[in-house]
Amino acid sequence: MTTSLKSDFYLLRGYLKSLLGVYFFMIVIAFIQKNTFLANFYPAFLAIYMPYTLFSLGQQSGWETMLLSAPISRKGLVGGRYAMCIAVDLGMLLIGFGASSVIEPDAIREHICALLFTLAFVIVLNAVILPVIYQFGITHARFVILAICLIPALALPLSDVIDFRPMAEIFTRMLTSIPALLVLCISALVFLALSYLLSCAIYRRKEF
């Protein structure tokens, strides 16, 4: 797994430098406008798309094919990719949290809640996306994000039939409760572990 993790790091190194340069520019705008949403949105967006980025770069460079011929198990390759996704996700979200805390230093609790919820959300999305990429490839996996974006639009007509207000109140209370959000993050990590096992099973049977 360490070999896979290092290879993904070298694969992402130049790419991340460009992204961090763009993000620095966005942070400057966020500071000028006192906009914490802008400081958090870009790293969250990058974190969600990190699996696509890693697989796309790996295919373009032929790096993954070379690793398959190296003395490393397929389980190790999958583990390294999961670890890199989580490491980059956490790093980007912490940068957003730091920027938000400087912009609004009196709202640290709110920033912590936003960090925990976004982290749980990103972990769940990565856990869904990664096995789909291993099974169907990057192109088909992009439809996962599209389907998730369509869920609110499809649920909107149901609001005339189903009263979502009690559920919305529970969700709002959860977003302001750090213990509840910690439980949510732990649940997301358990889901990620199951996703990892599924990806290992898929990748073990895959032929190249």
Coordinates of N, CA and C in Angstrom, one line a residue:
M1 N 0.8 -1.2 0.0 CA 0.0 0.0 0.0 C 0.9 1.3 0.0
T2 N 2.0 1.2 0.7 CA 2.9 2.4 0.8 C 3.4 2.8 -0.6
T3 N 3.7 1.7 -1.4 CA 4.2 2.0 -2.8 C 3.1 2.7 -3.6
S4 N 1.9 2.2 -3.5 CA 0.8 2.8 -4.2 C 0.5 4.2 -3.8
L5 N 0.6 4.4 -2.5 CA 0.4 5.8 -1.9 C 1.5 6.8 -2.4
K6 N 2.7 6.3 -2.4 CA 3.8 7.2 -2.9 C 3.6 7.5 -4.4
S7 N 3.2 6.5 -5.2 CA 3.1 6.7 -6.6 C 1.9 7.7 -6.9
D8 N 0.9 7.6 -6.1 CA -0.2 8.6 -6.3 C 0.2 10.0 -5.9
F9 N 1.0 10.0 -4.8 CA 1.5 11.3 -4.4 C 2.4 12.0 -5.5
Y10 N 3.3 11.2 -6.1 CA 4.1 11.8 -7.2 C 3.2 12.1 -8.4
L11 N 2.1 11.3 -8.6 CA 1.2 11.6 -9.7 C 0.5 12.9 -9.5
L12 N 0.1 13.2 -8.2 CA -0.7 14.4 -7.9 C 0.2 15.6 -7.7
R13 N 1.4 15.5 -7.4 CA 2.3 16.6 -6.9 C 2.2 17.8 -7.8
G14 N 2.4 17.7 -9.1 CA 2.3 18.8 -10.0 C 0.9 19.4 -10.1
Y15 N -0.1 18.5 -10.1 CA -1.5 18.8 -10.3 C -1.9 19.7 -9.1
L16 N -1.5 19.2 -7.9 CA -1.9 19.9 -6.6 C -1.3 21.3 -6.5
K17 N -0.1 21.4 -7.0 CA 0.5 22.8 -7.0 C -0.3 23.8 -7.8
S18 N -0.8 23.3 -9.0 CA -1.7 24.2 -9.8 C -3.0 24.5 -9.1
L19 N -3.6 23.5 -8.4 CA -4.9 23.7 -7.7 C -4.7 24.6 -6.5
L20 N -3.6 24.4 -5.8 CA -3.4 25.3 -4.6 C -3.1 26.7 -5.1
G21 N -2.5 26.9 -6.2 CA -2.3 28.3 -6.7 C -3.6 28.9 -7.0
V22 N -4.6 28.2 -7.7 CA -5.9 28.7 -7.9 C -6.6 29.0 -6.6
Y23 N -6.5 28.0 -5.7 CA -7.2 28.2 -4.4 C -6.7 29.4 -3.6
F24 N -5.4 29.7 -3.7 CA -4.8 30.9 -3.0 C -5.5 32.1 -3.6
F25 N -5.7 32.2 -4.9 CA -6.4 33.3 -5.5 C -7.8 33.4 -4.9
M26 N -8.5 32.3 -4.8 CA -9.9 32.3 -4.3 C -9.9 32.7 -2.8
I27 N -8.9 32.3 -2.1 CA -8.9 32.6 -0.7 C -8.8 34.2 -0.5
V28 N -7.9 34.8 -1.4 CA -7.8 36.2 -1.4 C -9.1 36.9 -1.6
I29 N -9.9 36.4 -2.6 CA -11.2 36.9 -2.9 C -12.1 36.7 -1.7
A30 N -12.1 35.5 -1.1 CA -12.9 35.2 0.1 C -12.6 36.2 1.2
F31 N -11.3 36.5 1.4 CA -10.9 37.5 2.5 C -11.5 38.9 2.2
I32 N -11.4 39.3 0.9 CA -11.8 40.6 0.5 C -13.3 40.7 0.7
Q33 N -14.1 39.7 0.3 CA -15.5 39.7 0.4 C -16.0 39.2 1.8
K34 N -15.1 38.7 2.7 CA -15.5 38.1 3.9 C -16.5 37.0 3.7
N35 N -16.2 36.1 2.8 CA -17.1 35.1 2.3 C -16.5 33.7 2.7
T36 N -17.0 33.1 3.8 CA -16.5 31.8 4.2 C -17.0 30.7 3.3
F37 N -18.1 30.9 2.7 CA -18.6 29.8 1.7 C -17.6 29.6 0.6
L38 N -17.1 30.7 0.1 CA -16.1 30.6 -1.0 C -14.9 29.9 -0.6
A39 N -14.5 30.2 0.6 CA -13.3 29.5 1.2 C -13.4 28.0 1.3
N40 N -14.7 27.6 1.6 CA -14.9 26.1 1.8 C -15.3 25.4 0.6
F41 N -16.0 26.1 -0.4 CA -16.6 25.4 -1.5 C -15.5 24.8 -2.4
Y42 N -14.5 25.5 -2.7 CA -13.4 25.0 -3.7 C -12.7 23.7 -3.2
P43 N -12.3 23.7 -1.9 CA -11.6 22.5 -1.4 C -12.6 21.3 -1.3
A44 N -13.9 21.6 -1.0 CA -14.9 20.5 -0.9 C -15.1 19.9 -2.3
F45 N -15.2 20.8 -3.3 CA -15.4 20.4 -4.7 C -14.2 19.5 -5.2
L46 N -13.0 19.9 -4.9 CA -11.8 19.2 -5.2 C -11.8 17.8 -4.5
A47 N -12.2 17.8 -3.3 CA -12.3 16.5 -2.5 C -13.3 15.5 -3.1
I48 N -14.4 16.0 -3.5 CA -15.4 15.2 -4.1 C -14.9 14.6 -5.4
Y49 N -14.2 15.3 -6.2 CA -13.7 14.9 -7.5 C -12.3 14.2 -7.4
M50 N -11.8 14.1 -6.3 CA -10.4 13.5 -6.2 C -10.3 12.1 -6.8
P51 N -11.3 11.2 -6.5 CA -11.2 9.8 -7.2 C -11.1 9.9 -8.7
Y52 N -11.9 10.8 -9.3 CA -11.9 11.0 -10.8 C -10.5 11.5 -11.2
T53 N -10.0 12.4 -10.4 CA -8.7 13.0 -10.8 C -7.6 12.0 -10.7
L54 N -7.6 11.2 -9.7 CA -6.5 10.2 -9.5 C -6.5 9.1 -10.6
F55 N -7.7 8.7 -10.9 CA -7.8 7.6 -12.0 C -7.6 8.2 -13.4
S56 N -8.0 9.4 -13.6 CA -7.7 10.1 -14.9 C -6.2 10.3 -15.1
L57 N -5.5 10.8 -14.1 CA -4.1 11.0 -14.2 C -3.4 9.7 -14.3
G58 N -3.8 8.6 -13.6 CA -3.2 7.3 -13.7 C -3.3 6.7 -15.1
Q59 N -4.5 6.9 -15.7 CA -4.7 6.3 -17.1 C -3.9 7.1 -18.1
Q60 N -3.9 8.4 -18.0 CA -3.1 9.2 -18.9 C -1.6 9.0 -18.9
S61 N -1.1 8.7 -17.7 CA 0.3 8.5 -17.6 C 0.7 7.1 -17.8
G62 N -0.2 6.1 -17.7 CA 0.1 4.7 -17.7 C 0.7 4.2 -16.5
W63 N 0.6 5.0 -15.4 CA 1.2 4.7 -14.1 C 0.6 3.4 -13.5
E64 N -0.7 3.3 -13.6 CA -1.4 2.2 -13.0 C -1.0 0.9 -13.6
T65 N -0.8 0.9 -15.0 CA -0.4 -0.3 -15.7 C 1.0 -0.8 -15.2
M66 N 1.9 0.2 -15.0 CA 3.2 -0.1 -14.6 C 3.2 -0.7 -13.2
L67 N 2.3 -0.1 -12.3 CA 2.2 -0.6 -10.9 C 1.8 -2.1 -10.9
L68 N 0.9 -2.5 -11.8 CA 0.4 -3.8 -11.9 C 1.5 -4.8 -12.1
S69 N 2.6 -4.4 -12.8 CA 3.7 -5.3 -13.0 C 4.7 -5.2 -11.9
A70 N 4.5 -4.4 -10.9 CA 5.5 -4.2 -9.8 C 5.1 -5.3 -8.7
P71 N 6.0 -5.6 -7.8 CA 5.7 -6.6 -6.8 C 4.9 -6.0 -5.7
I72 N 3.6 -5.7 -6.0 CA 2.7 -5.1 -5.1 C 1.3 -5.7 -5.4
S73 N 0.6 -6.1 -4.3 CA -0.7 -6.7 -4.5 C -1.8 -5.8 -5.0
R74 N -2.8 -6.3 -5.6 CA -3.9 -5.4 -6.0 C -4.6 -4.8 -4.8
K75 N -4.7 -5.5 -3.7 CA -5.2 -5.0 -2.5 C -4.4 -3.8 -2.0
G76 N -3.1 -3.9 -2.1 CA -2.3 -2.7 -1.8 C -2.5 -1.5 -2.7
L77 N -2.7 -1.8 -4.0 CA -3.0 -0.7 -4.9 C -4.3 0.0 -4.5
V78 N -5.3 -0.8 -4.2 CA -6.6 -0.2 -3.8 C -6.5 0.6 -2.5
G79 N -5.8 0.0 -1.6 CA -5.6 0.6 -0.3 C -4.9 2.0 -0.4
G80 N -3.8 2.0 -1.2 CA -3.1 3.2 -1.4 C -3.9 4.3 -2.1
R81 N -4.8 3.9 -3.0 CA -5.7 4.9 -3.6 C -6.7 5.5 -2.7
Y82 N -7.3 4.6 -1.8 CA -8.2 5.1 -0.8 C -7.5 6.0 0.2
A83 N -6.3 5.6 0.6 CA -5.6 6.4 1.6 C -5.2 7.8 1.0
M84 N -4.8 7.8 -0.3 CA -4.5 9.1 -0.9 C -5.7 10.0 -1.0
C85 N -6.9 9.4 -1.4 CA -8.1 10.2 -1.5 C -8.5 10.8 -0.1
I86 N -8.4 10.0 0.9 CA -8.7 10.5 2.3 C -7.7 11.6 2.7
A87 N -6.4 11.4 2.5 CA -5.4 12.3 2.9 C -5.6 13.7 2.2
V88 N -5.8 13.6 0.9 CA -6.0 14.9 0.1 C -7.3 15.6 0.6
D89 N -8.4 14.8 0.7 CA -9.7 15.3 1.1 C -9.5 16.0 2.5
L90 N -8.9 15.4 3.4 CA -8.8 16.0 4.8 C -7.9 17.2 4.7
G91 N -6.8 17.1 3.9 CA -5.9 18.3 3.8 C -6.6 19.5 3.2
M92 N -7.4 19.3 2.1 CA -8.1 20.4 1.5 C -9.1 21.0 2.4
L93 N -9.9 20.1 3.1 CA -11.0 20.6 4.0 C -10.4 21.4 5.2
L94 N -9.2 20.9 5.7 CA -8.6 21.6 6.8 C -8.1 23.0 6.3
I95 N -7.6 23.1 5.1 CA -7.2 24.4 4.6 C -8.4 25.4 4.5
G96 N -9.6 24.8 4.1 CA -10.8 25.6 4.0 C -11.3 26.0 5.4
F97 N -11.1 25.1 6.4 CA -11.5 25.4 7.8 C -10.6 26.5 8.3
G98 N -9.3 26.4 8.1 CA -8.3 27.4 8.5 C -8.7 28.8 8.0
A99 N -8.9 28.8 6.7 CA -9.3 30.1 6.0 C -10.6 30.7 6.6
S100 N -11.6 29.8 6.8 CA -12.8 30.3 7.3 C -12.7 30.8 8.8
S101 N -11.8 30.2 9.5 CA -11.6 30.6 10.9 C -10.9 31.9 11.0
V102 N -10.1 32.2 10.0 CA -9.4 33.5 10.0 C -10.4 34.6 9.6
I103 N -11.2 34.3 8.6 CA -12.2 35.2 8.1 C -13.2 35.6 9.1
E104 N -13.7 34.5 9.8 CA -14.7 34.7 10.9 C -14.3 34.1 12.2
P105 N -13.4 34.7 12.9 CA -12.8 34.0 14.1 C -13.8 33.8 15.3
D106 N -14.9 34.5 15.2 CA -15.9 34.4 16.3 C -16.9 33.3 16.1
A107 N -16.7 32.5 15.0 CA -17.7 31.5 14.6 C -16.9 30.1 14.5
I108 N -16.0 29.9 15.4 CA -15.2 28.6 15.3 C -16.1 27.4 15.4
R109 N -17.1 27.4 16.3 CA -17.9 26.2 16.5 C -18.7 25.9 15.2
E110 N -19.2 27.0 14.5 CA -19.9 26.8 13.3 C -18.9 26.2 12.2
H111 N -17.7 26.7 12.2 CA -16.7 26.2 11.2 C -16.4 24.7 11.5
I112 N -16.3 24.3 12.8 CA -16.0 22.9 13.1 C -17.2 22.0 12.6
C113 N -18.4 22.5 12.9 CA -19.6 21.7 12.4 C -19.6 21.6 10.9
A114 N -19.2 22.7 10.2 CA -19.2 22.7 8.7 C -18.1 21.7 8.3
L115 N -16.9 21.7 8.9 CA -15.8 20.8 8.6 C -16.3 19.3 8.8
L116 N -16.9 19.0 9.9 CA -17.2 17.6 10.2 C -18.3 17.1 9.2
F117 N -19.3 18.0 8.9 CA -20.4 17.6 8.0 C -19.8 17.4 6.6
T118 N -19.0 18.3 6.1 CA -18.4 18.2 4.8 C -17.5 17.0 4.7
L119 N -16.7 16.7 5.7 CA -15.9 15.6 5.7 C -16.7 14.3 5.6
A120 N -17.7 14.2 6.4 CA -18.6 13.0 6.3 C -19.2 12.8 4.9
F121 N -19.7 14.0 4.4 CA -20.3 14.0 3.1 C -19.3 13.5 2.0
V122 N -18.1 14.1 2.0 CA -17.1 13.7 1.0 C -16.7 12.3 1.2
I123 N -16.5 11.8 2.4 CA -16.1 10.4 2.6 C -17.2 9.4 2.0
V124 N -18.5 9.7 2.3 CA -19.5 8.9 1.7 C -19.5 8.9 0.2
L125 N -19.4 10.1 -0.4 CA -19.3 10.2 -1.8 C -18.2 9.4 -2.4
N126 N -17.0 9.6 -1.8 CA -15.8 8.8 -2.3 C -16.1 7.3 -2.1
A127 N -16.7 6.9 -1.0 CA -17.0 5.5 -0.8 C -17.9 4.9 -1.9
V128 N -18.8 5.8 -2.4 CA -19.8 5.3 -3.4 C -19.1 5.3 -4.8
I129 N -18.3 6.4 -5.0 CA -17.7 6.6 -6.4 C -16.6 5.6 -6.7
L130 N -15.7 5.3 -5.7 CA -14.5 4.5 -6.0 C -14.9 3.0 -6.4
P131 N -15.8 2.3 -5.8 CA -16.1 1.0 -6.4 C -16.7 1.1 -7.7
V132 N -17.5 2.1 -8.0 CA -18.1 2.3 -9.3 C -17.1 2.5 -10.4
I133 N -16.0 3.3 -10.0 CA -14.9 3.5 -11.0 C -14.2 2.2 -11.2
Y134 N -13.9 1.4 -10.2 CA -13.2 0.1 -10.4 C -14.0 -0.8 -11.2
Q135 N -15.4 -0.8 -11.1 CA -16.2 -1.7 -11.8 C -16.5 -1.3 -13.2
F136 N -16.8 0.0 -13.4 CA -17.3 0.5 -14.7 C -16.4 1.5 -15.4
G137 N -15.4 2.0 -14.7 CA -14.5 3.0 -15.3 C -15.0 4.5 -15.0
I138 N -14.1 5.4 -15.4 CA -14.4 6.8 -15.0 C -15.6 7.4 -15.7
T139 N -15.8 7.1 -17.0 CA -16.9 7.7 -17.7 C -18.2 7.4 -17.1
H140 N -18.5 6.1 -16.8 CA -19.8 5.7 -16.2 C -19.9 6.2 -14.8
A141 N -18.8 6.3 -14.1 CA -18.8 6.8 -12.7 C -19.2 8.2 -12.6
R142 N -19.1 9.0 -13.6 CA -19.5 10.4 -13.5 C -21.0 10.6 -13.4
F143 N -21.7 9.6 -13.8 CA -23.2 9.6 -13.7 C -23.6 9.5 -12.2
V144 N -22.7 9.0 -11.3 CA -23.0 9.0 -9.9 C -23.3 10.4 -9.4
I145 N -22.3 11.3 -9.7 CA -22.5 12.7 -9.2 C -23.7 13.3 -9.8
L146 N -24.0 13.0 -11.1 CA -25.2 13.5 -11.7 C -26.5 13.0 -11.0
A147 N -26.5 11.8 -10.7 CA -27.6 11.2 -10.0 C -27.9 11.8 -8.6
I148 N -26.8 12.0 -7.9 CA -26.8 12.7 -6.6 C -27.4 14.1 -6.7
C149 N -27.0 14.8 -7.7 CA -27.4 16.2 -7.9 C -28.9 16.2 -8.3
L150 N -29.4 15.1 -8.9 CA -30.8 15.1 -9.4 C -31.7 14.7 -8.2
I151 N -31.2 14.1 -7.2 CA -32.1 13.6 -6.1 C -32.9 14.7 -5.5
P152 N -32.4 15.9 -5.2 CA -33.2 17.0 -4.6 C -34.3 17.4 -5.6
A153 N -34.0 17.5 -6.9 CA -35.0 17.9 -7.9 C -36.1 16.8 -8.0
L154 N -35.7 15.6 -7.9 CA -36.7 14.5 -8.0 C -37.6 14.5 -6.7
A155 N -37.0 14.9 -5.6 CA -37.7 14.8 -4.3 C -38.6 16.0 -4.1
L156 N -38.4 17.1 -4.9 CA -39.2 18.3 -4.7 C -40.7 18.1 -4.9
P157 N -41.1 17.4 -6.0 CA -42.5 17.1 -6.2 C -43.2 16.4 -5.0
L158 N -42.4 15.6 -4.3 CA -42.9 14.8 -3.2 C -43.3 15.7 -2.0
S159 N -42.7 16.9 -2.0 CA -43.0 17.8 -0.8 C -44.5 18.1 -0.7
D160 N -45.2 18.0 -1.8 CA -46.7 18.3 -1.7 C -47.4 17.1 -1.1
V161 N -46.8 15.9 -1.1 CA -47.4 14.7 -0.6 C -46.9 14.4 0.8
I162 N -45.6 14.5 1.0 CA -44.9 14.1 2.2 C -44.4 15.4 2.9
D163 N -44.7 15.4 4.2 CA -44.2 16.6 5.0 C -42.8 16.3 5.5
F164 N -41.9 17.1 4.9 CA -40.4 16.9 5.2 C -40.0 17.8 6.3
R165 N -40.9 18.6 6.9 CA -40.4 19.5 8.0 C -39.9 18.9 9.2
P166 N -40.5 17.8 9.7 CA -39.8 17.1 10.9 C -38.4 16.6 10.6
M167 N -38.3 16.0 9.4 CA -36.9 15.5 9.0 C -36.0 16.7 8.8
A168 N -36.4 17.8 8.3 CA -35.6 19.0 8.1 C -35.1 19.6 9.4
E169 N -36.0 19.5 10.4 CA -35.7 20.0 11.8 C -34.6 19.2 12.4
I170 N -34.8 17.8 12.3 CA -33.8 16.9 12.8 C -32.4 17.1 12.2
F171 N -32.5 17.3 10.9 CA -31.2 17.5 10.1 C -30.5 18.8 10.5
T172 N -31.3 19.9 10.7 CA -30.8 21.2 11.2 C -30.2 21.1 12.5
R173 N -30.8 20.3 13.5 CA -30.3 20.2 14.8 C -28.9 19.4 14.8
M174 N -28.9 18.4 13.9 CA -27.7 17.5 13.7 C -26.5 18.4 13.2
L175 N -26.8 19.3 12.3 CA -25.8 20.1 11.7 C -25.1 21.1 12.8
T176 N -25.8 21.3 13.9 CA -25.2 22.2 14.9 C -24.7 21.4 16.1
S177 N -24.7 20.1 16.1 CA -24.3 19.3 17.2 C -23.0 18.6 16.8
I178 N -21.9 19.0 17.5 CA -20.6 18.4 17.2 C -20.6 16.9 17.5
P179 N -21.2 16.4 18.7 CA -21.2 14.9 18.9 C -21.9 14.2 17.8
A180 N -23.1 14.7 17.4 CA -23.8 14.0 16.3 C -23.0 14.0 15.0
L181 N -22.3 15.0 14.7 CA -21.5 15.1 13.5 C -20.3 14.1 13.6
L182 N -19.7 14.0 14.8 CA -18.6 13.0 15.0 C -19.1 11.6 14.8
V183 N -20.3 11.3 15.3 CA -20.9 10.0 15.0 C -21.1 9.8 13.5
L184 N -21.6 10.8 12.8 CA -21.8 10.8 11.4 C -20.5 10.5 10.7
C185 N -19.4 11.1 11.1 CA -18.1 10.9 10.5 C -17.6 9.5 10.7
I186 N -17.8 9.0 11.9 CA -17.4 7.6 12.2 C -18.2 6.6 11.3
S187 N -19.5 6.9 11.2 CA -20.4 6.0 10.3 C -19.9 6.1 8.9
A188 N -19.5 7.3 8.5 CA -19.0 7.4 7.1 C -17.7 6.6 6.9
L189 N -16.8 6.6 7.9 CA -15.6 5.8 7.8 C -15.8 4.3 7.8
V190 N -16.9 3.9 8.5 CA -17.3 2.5 8.5 C -17.8 2.1 7.1
F191 N -18.5 3.0 6.5 CA -19.0 2.9 5.1 C -17.9 2.8 4.1
L192 N -16.9 3.7 4.4 CA -15.7 3.7 3.5 C -14.9 2.4 3.6
A193 N -14.8 1.8 4.8 CA -14.2 0.5 5.0 C -14.9 -0.6 4.2
L194 N -16.2 -0.6 4.2 CA -17.0 -1.6 3.4 C -16.8 -1.3 1.9
S195 N -16.7 0.0 1.6 CA -16.4 0.3 0.2 C -15.1 -0.2 -0.3
Y196 N -14.1 -0.1 0.6 CA -12.7 -0.6 0.3 C -12.7 -2.1 0.1
L197 N -13.4 -2.8 0.9 CA -13.5 -4.3 0.7 C -14.2 -4.6 -0.6
L198 N -15.2 -3.9 -0.9 CA -15.9 -4.1 -2.2 C -15.0 -3.8 -3.4
S199 N -14.3 -2.7 -3.3 CA -13.3 -2.4 -4.4 C -12.2 -3.4 -4.5
C200 N -11.7 -3.9 -3.4 CA -10.7 -5.0 -3.5 C -11.3 -6.2 -4.2
A201 N -12.5 -6.6 -3.9 CA -13.1 -7.8 -4.5 C -13.3 -7.5 -6.0
I202 N -13.7 -6.3 -6.4 CA -13.9 -6.0 -7.8 C -12.5 -6.0 -8.5
Y203 N -11.5 -5.4 -8.0 CA -10.2 -5.2 -8.6 C -9.5 -6.5 -8.7
R204 N -9.7 -7.4 -7.7 CA -9.1 -8.7 -7.7 C -9.5 -9.5 -8.9
R205 N -10.8 -9.4 -9.3 CA -11.3 -10.2 -10.5 C -11.1 -9.5 -11.8
K206 N -10.7 -8.2 -11.8 CA -10.6 -7.5 -13.0 C -9.4 -7.9 -13.9
E207 N -9.6 -8.0 -15.2 CA -8.6 -8.4 -16.1 C -8.1 -7.2 -16.9
F208 N -6.8 -7.2 -17.2 CA -6.2 -6.1 -18.0 C -5.6 -6.6 -19.3

